[in-house]
Tab-separated table of C-alpha atoms and ligand atoms in Angstrom:
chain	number	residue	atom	x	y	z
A	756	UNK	CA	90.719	110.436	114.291
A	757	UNK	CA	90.333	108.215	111.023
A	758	UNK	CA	92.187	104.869	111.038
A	759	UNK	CA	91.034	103.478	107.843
A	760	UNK	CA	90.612	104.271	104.344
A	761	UNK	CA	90.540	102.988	100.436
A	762	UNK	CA	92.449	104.253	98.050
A	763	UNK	CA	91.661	103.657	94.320
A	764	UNK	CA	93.863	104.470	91.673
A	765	UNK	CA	93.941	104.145	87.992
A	766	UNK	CA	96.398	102.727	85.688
A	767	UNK	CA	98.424	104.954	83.601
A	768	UNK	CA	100.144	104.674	80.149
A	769	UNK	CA	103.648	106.950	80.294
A	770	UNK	CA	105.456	108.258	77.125
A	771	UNK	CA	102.271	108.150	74.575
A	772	UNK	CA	104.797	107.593	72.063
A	773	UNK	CA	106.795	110.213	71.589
A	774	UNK	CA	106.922	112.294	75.205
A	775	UNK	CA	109.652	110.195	76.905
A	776	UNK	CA	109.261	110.786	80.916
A	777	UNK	CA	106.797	113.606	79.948
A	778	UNK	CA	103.350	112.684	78.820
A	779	UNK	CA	101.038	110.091	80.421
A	780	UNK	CA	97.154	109.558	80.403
A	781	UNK	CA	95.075	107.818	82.978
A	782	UNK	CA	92.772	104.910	82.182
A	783	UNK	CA	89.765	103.148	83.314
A	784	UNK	CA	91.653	100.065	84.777
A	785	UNK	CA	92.278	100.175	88.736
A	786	UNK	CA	93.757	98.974	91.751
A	787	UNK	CA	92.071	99.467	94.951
A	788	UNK	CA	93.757	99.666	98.281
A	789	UNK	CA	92.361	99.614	102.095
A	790	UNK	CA	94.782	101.318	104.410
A	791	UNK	CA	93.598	100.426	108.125
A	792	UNK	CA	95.858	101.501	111.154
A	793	UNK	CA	96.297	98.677	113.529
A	794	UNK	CA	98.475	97.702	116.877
A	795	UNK	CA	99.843	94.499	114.788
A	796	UNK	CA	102.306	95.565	113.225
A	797	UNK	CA	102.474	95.475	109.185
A	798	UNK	CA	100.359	93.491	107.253
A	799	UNK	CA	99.433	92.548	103.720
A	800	UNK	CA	96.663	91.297	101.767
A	801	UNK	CA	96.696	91.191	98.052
A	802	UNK	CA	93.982	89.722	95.434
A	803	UNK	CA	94.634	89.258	91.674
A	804	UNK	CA	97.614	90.390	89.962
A	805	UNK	CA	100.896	89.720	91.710
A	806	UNK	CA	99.136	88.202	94.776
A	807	UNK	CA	102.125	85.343	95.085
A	808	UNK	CA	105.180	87.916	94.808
A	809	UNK	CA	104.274	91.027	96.984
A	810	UNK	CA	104.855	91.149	100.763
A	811	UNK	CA	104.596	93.548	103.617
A	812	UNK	CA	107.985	94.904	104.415
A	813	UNK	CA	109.353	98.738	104.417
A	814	UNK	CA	110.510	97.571	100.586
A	815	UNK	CA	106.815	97.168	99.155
A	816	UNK	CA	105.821	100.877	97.662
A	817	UNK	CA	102.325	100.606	99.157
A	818	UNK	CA	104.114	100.979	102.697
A	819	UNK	CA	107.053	103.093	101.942
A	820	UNK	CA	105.218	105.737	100.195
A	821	UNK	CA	103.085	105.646	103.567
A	822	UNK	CA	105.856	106.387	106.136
A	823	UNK	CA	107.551	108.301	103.783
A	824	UNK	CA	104.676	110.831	104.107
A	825	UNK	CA	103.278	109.651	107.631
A	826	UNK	CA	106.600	110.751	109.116
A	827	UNK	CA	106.853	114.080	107.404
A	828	UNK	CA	102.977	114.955	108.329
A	829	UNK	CA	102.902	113.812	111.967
A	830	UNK	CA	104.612	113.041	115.139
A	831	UNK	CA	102.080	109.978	115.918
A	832	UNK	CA	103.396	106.755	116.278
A	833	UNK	CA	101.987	104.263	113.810
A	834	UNK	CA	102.038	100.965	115.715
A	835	UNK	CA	100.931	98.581	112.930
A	836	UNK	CA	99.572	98.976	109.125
A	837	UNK	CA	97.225	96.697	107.049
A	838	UNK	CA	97.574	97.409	103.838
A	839	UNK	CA	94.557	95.137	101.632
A	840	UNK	CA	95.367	95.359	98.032
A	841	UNK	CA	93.054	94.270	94.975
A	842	UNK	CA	94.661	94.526	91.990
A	843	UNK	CA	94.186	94.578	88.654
A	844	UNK	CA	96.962	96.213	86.486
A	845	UNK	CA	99.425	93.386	85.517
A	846	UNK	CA	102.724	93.984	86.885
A	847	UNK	CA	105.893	95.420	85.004
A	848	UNK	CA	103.473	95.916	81.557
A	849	UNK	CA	104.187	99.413	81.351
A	850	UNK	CA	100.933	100.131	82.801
A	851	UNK	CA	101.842	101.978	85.800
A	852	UNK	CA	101.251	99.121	88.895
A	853	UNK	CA	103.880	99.998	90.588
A	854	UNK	CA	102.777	103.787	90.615
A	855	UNK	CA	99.477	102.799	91.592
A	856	UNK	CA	101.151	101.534	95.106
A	857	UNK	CA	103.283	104.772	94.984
A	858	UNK	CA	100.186	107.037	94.886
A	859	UNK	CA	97.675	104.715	97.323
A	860	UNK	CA	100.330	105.340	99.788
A	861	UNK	CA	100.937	109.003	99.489
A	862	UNK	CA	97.035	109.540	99.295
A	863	UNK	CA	96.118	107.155	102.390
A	864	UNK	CA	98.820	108.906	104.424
A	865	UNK	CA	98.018	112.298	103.418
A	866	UNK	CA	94.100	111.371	104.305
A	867	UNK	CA	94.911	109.685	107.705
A	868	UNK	CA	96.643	112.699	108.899
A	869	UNK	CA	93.611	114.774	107.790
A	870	UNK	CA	94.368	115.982	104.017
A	871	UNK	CA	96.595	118.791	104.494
A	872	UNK	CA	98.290	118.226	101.075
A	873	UNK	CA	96.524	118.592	97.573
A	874	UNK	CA	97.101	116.005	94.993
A	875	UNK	CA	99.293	118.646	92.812
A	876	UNK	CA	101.685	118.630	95.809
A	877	UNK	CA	101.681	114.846	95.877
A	878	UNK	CA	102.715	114.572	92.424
A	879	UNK	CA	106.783	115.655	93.810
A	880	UNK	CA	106.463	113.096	96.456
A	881	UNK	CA	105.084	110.595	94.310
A	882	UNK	CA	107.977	111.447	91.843
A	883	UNK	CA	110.849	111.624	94.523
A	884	UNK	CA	109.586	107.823	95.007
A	885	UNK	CA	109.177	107.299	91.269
A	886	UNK	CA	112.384	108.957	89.374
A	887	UNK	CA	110.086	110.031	86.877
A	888	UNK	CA	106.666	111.969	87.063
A	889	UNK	CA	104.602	110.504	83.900
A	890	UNK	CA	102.903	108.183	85.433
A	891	UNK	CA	102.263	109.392	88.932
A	892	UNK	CA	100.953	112.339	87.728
A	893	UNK	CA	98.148	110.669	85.546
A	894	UNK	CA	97.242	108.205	88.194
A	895	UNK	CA	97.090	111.248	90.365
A	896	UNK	CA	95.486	113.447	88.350
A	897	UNK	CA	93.421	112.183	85.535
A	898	UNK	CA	93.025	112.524	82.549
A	899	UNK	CA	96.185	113.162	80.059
A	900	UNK	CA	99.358	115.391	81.551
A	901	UNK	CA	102.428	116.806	80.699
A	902	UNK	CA	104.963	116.875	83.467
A	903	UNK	CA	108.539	118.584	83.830
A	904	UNK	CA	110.883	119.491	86.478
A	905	UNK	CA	111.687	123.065	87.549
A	906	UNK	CA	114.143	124.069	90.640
A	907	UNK	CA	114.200	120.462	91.365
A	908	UNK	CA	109.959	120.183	91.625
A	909	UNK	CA	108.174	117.760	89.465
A	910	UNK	CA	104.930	119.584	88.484
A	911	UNK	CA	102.028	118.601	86.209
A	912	UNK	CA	99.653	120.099	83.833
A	913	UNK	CA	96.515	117.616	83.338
A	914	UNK	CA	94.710	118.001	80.539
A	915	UNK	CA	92.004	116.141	78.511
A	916	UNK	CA	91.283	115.899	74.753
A	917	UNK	CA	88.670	117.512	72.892
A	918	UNK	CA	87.128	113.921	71.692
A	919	UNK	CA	86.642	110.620	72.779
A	920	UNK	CA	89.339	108.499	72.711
A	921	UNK	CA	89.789	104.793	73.172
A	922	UNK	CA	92.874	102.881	74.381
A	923	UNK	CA	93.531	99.378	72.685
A	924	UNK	CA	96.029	97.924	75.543
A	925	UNK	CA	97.734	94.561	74.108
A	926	UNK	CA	99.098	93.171	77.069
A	927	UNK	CA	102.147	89.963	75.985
A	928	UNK	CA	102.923	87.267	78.730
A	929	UNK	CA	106.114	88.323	78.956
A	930	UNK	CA	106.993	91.397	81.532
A	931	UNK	CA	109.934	93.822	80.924
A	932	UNK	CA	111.297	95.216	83.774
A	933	UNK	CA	111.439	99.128	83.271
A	934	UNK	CA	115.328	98.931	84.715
A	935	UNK	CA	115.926	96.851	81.938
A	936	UNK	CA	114.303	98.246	79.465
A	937	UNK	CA	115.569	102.038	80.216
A	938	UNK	CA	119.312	100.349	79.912
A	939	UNK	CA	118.074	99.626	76.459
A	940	UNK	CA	117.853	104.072	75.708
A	941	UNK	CA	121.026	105.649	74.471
A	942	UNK	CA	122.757	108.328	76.699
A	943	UNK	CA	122.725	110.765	73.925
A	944	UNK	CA	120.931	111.369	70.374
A	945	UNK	CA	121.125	113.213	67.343
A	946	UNK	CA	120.275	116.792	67.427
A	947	UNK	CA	117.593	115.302	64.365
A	948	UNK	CA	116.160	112.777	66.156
A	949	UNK	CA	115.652	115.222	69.487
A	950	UNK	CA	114.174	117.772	66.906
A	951	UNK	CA	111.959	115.272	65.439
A	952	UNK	CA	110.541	114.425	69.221
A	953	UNK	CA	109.919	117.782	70.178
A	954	UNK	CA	107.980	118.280	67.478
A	955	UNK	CA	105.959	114.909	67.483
A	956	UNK	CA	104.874	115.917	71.467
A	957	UNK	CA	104.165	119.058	70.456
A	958	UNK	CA	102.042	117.980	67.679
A	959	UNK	CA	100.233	115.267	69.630
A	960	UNK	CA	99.299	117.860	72.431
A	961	UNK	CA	97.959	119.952	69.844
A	962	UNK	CA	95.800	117.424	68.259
A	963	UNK	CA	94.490	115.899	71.262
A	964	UNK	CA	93.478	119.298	72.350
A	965	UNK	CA	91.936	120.511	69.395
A	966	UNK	CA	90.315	117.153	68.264
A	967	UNK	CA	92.522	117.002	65.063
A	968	UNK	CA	93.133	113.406	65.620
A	969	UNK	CA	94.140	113.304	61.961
A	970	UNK	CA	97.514	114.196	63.119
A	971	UNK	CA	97.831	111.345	65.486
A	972	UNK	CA	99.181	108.852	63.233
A	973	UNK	CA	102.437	110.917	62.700
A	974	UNK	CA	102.105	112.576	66.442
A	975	UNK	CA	102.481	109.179	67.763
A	976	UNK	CA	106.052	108.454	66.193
A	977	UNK	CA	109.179	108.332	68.473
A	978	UNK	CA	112.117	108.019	67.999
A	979	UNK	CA	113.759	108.794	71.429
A	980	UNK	CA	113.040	105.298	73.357
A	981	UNK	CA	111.041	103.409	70.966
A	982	UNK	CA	113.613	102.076	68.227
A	983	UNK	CA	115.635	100.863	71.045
A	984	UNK	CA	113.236	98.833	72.920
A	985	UNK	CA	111.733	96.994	69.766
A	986	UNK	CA	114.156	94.070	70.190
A	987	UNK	CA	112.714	93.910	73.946
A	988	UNK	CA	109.537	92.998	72.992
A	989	UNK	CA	108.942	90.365	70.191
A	990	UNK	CA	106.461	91.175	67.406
A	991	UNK	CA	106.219	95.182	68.230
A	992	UNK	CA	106.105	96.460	64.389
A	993	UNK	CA	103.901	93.985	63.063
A	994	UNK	CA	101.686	94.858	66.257
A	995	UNK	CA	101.685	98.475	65.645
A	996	UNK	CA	100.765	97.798	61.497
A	997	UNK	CA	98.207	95.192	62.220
A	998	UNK	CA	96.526	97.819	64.747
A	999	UNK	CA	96.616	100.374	62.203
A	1000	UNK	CA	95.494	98.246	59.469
A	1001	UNK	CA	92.454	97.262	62.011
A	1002	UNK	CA	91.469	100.911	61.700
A	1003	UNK	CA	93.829	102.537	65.007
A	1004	UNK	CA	95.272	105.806	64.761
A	1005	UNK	CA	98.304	104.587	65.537
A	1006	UNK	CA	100.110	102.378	68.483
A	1007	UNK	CA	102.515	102.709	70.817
A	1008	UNK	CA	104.678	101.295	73.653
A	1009	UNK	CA	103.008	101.990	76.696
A	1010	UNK	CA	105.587	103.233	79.244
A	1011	UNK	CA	108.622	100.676	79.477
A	1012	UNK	CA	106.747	97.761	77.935
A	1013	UNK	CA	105.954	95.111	77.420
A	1014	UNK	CA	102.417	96.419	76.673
A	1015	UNK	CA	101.560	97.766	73.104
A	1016	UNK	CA	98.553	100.188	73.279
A	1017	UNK	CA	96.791	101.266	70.065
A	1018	UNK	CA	94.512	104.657	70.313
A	1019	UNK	CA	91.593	104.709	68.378
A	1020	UNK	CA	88.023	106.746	67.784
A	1021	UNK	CA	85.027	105.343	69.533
A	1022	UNK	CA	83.634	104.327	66.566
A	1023	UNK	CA	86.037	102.011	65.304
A	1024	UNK	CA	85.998	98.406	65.754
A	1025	UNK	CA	88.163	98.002	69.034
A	1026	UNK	CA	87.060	94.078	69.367
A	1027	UNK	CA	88.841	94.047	65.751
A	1028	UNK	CA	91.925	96.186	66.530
A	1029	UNK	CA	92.390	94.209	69.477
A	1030	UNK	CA	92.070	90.583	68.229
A	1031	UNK	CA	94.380	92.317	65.191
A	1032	UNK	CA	97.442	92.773	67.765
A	1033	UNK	CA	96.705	89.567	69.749
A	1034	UNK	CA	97.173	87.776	66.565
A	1035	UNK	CA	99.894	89.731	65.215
A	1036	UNK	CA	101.983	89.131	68.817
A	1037	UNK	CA	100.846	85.127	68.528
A	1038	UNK	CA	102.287	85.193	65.372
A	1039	UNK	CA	105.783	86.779	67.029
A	1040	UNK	CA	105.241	84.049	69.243
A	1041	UNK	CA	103.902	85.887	72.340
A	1042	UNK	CA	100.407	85.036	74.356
A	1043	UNK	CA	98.684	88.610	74.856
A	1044	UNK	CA	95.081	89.507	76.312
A	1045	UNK	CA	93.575	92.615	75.093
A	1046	UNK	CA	92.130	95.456	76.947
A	1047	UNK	CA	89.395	98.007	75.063
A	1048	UNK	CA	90.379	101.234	78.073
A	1049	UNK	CA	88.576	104.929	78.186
A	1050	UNK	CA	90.259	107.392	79.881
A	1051	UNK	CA	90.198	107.958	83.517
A	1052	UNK	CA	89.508	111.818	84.248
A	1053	UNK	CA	89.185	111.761	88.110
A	1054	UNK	CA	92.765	109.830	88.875
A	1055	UNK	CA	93.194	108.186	92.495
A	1056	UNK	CA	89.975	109.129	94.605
A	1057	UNK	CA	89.448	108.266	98.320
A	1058	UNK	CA	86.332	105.884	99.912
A	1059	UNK	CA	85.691	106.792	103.378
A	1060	UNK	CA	83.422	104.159	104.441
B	1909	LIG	N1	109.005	107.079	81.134
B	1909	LIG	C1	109.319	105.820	81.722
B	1909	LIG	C2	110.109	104.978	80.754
B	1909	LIG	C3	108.045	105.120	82.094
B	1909	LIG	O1	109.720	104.940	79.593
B	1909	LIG	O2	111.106	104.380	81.133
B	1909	LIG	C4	108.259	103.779	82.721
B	1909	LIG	O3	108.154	103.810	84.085
């Protein structure tokens, strides 16, 4: 029987612009978790980002996930948990951390009661957890995915693009919690702006798939969450124009905020497009680190040793 394994799962950007609670990508930033079954009772160890907030209790995702899968896959008794966490997604970015702990729990439980469940059928778990599937789907999947509900299942298809891509993630001091910052959406919207959006994710799809990443600077626009959570997070236009000017595609707000990633070809100066955004978000008053990201294709993977 195993007792222990490690988890590692990728951050994920949801939204990419204008596919609100539909598209999401993976990317090469990760969290790593070590879930070892114990007679202790729960524990927690966490390194690097968030390490003085999170504790073990039935509240932290890392463990609920767990037992909300453990208990559905087996009648054994689970006596005590460690959960070891090493993380390195900033939390409440709009980077997908707390997803990350969604996933590492689904996947350690599904693997400690011998793997019975694929990672498409995770993806409804993960979402029951979540409320929303794009960005448990990436960080389960890989790679770039649309997701949608049908008869009350969250299902996924991953995809990736044709070409290279990079991600420019400008990430501000200042979190936004995704509660607050989904408050900030309308209930309803023009039948033009909803036409607009379908059209924009459509588009986007299309160019990512084909490589005509000449569309991508219009494919990128929203108008759905975007507008609304500008005043959320100080400096976002003259971030998105001085990545653009820098050479990006095009930028957008990754997930709920606060971070502001850029896309960009492999040959243009990321160093430049991210010092670009840094400055432009000093300027808005806002401290910000940069990230230059790939994509992830694999999403969260197992270690068995
Ligand atoms: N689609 C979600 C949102 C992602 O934009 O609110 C954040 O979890």
């Amino acid at each position: 029987m195993k007792t222990k394994v490690k988890v590692i799962v990728p951050a994920t950007s949801a939204n990419c612009g204008p596919g609100f609670d539909v598209l999401g990508a993976a990317c090469n930033l990760y969290n790593e978790f070590t879930y070892e079954l114990t007679k202790r009772g729960f524990e927690l160890e966490v390194k690097g980002e968030g390490c003085e907030r999170l504790q073990a209790s039935g509240k932290n995702l890392a463990f609920s996930s767990f037992f909300r899968l453990w208990n559905e896959l087996t009648d054994r008794r689970c006596t005590g948990l460690k959960v070891t966490m090493h993380n390195r997604i900033p939390l409440s970015r709009g980077l997908g951390s707390s997803s990350t702990a969604i996933v590492a729990g689904l996947m350690a439980a599904n693997f400690l009661t011998g793997s019975t469940l694929t990672k498409e059928q995770l993806v409804d778990y993960a979402t029951e957890i979540e409320g929303h599937p794009d960005n448990v789907a990436p960080a389960l999947l890989g790679g770039f995915t649309v997701s949608y509900m049908a008869y009350g299942k969250a299902n996924s298809l991953r995809f990736l693009p044709a070409r290279e891509l990079r991600f420019i993630a400008a990430v501000p001091e200042e979190p936004l919690s995704t509660f607050k910052a989904r408050q900030a959406i309308p209930e309803t919207v023009s039948h033009k702006d909803a036409v607009f959006n379908a059209g924009r994710s459509a588009l986007l799809v299309g160019a990512l798939l084909t490589g005509e990443y000449k569309y991508l600077p219009d494919a990128m626009e929203d108008r759905l969450h975007q507008p609304y959570r500008m005043p959320l997070i100080n400096g976002t236009q003259a971030v998105f124009k001085a990545a653009k000017n820098a050479g990006a595609y095009g930028a957008i707000i990754s997930g709920a905020g606060s971070t502001l990633m850029a896309y960009a070809s492999p040959k243009a100066d990321c160093e430049a497009i991210g010092q670009a955004m840094q400055q432009a978000f000093a300027k808005a008053g806002q401290k910000s680190v940069y990230h230059i990201l790939k994509l992830d294709t694999e999403g969260a993977r197992t270690v068995n040793n």
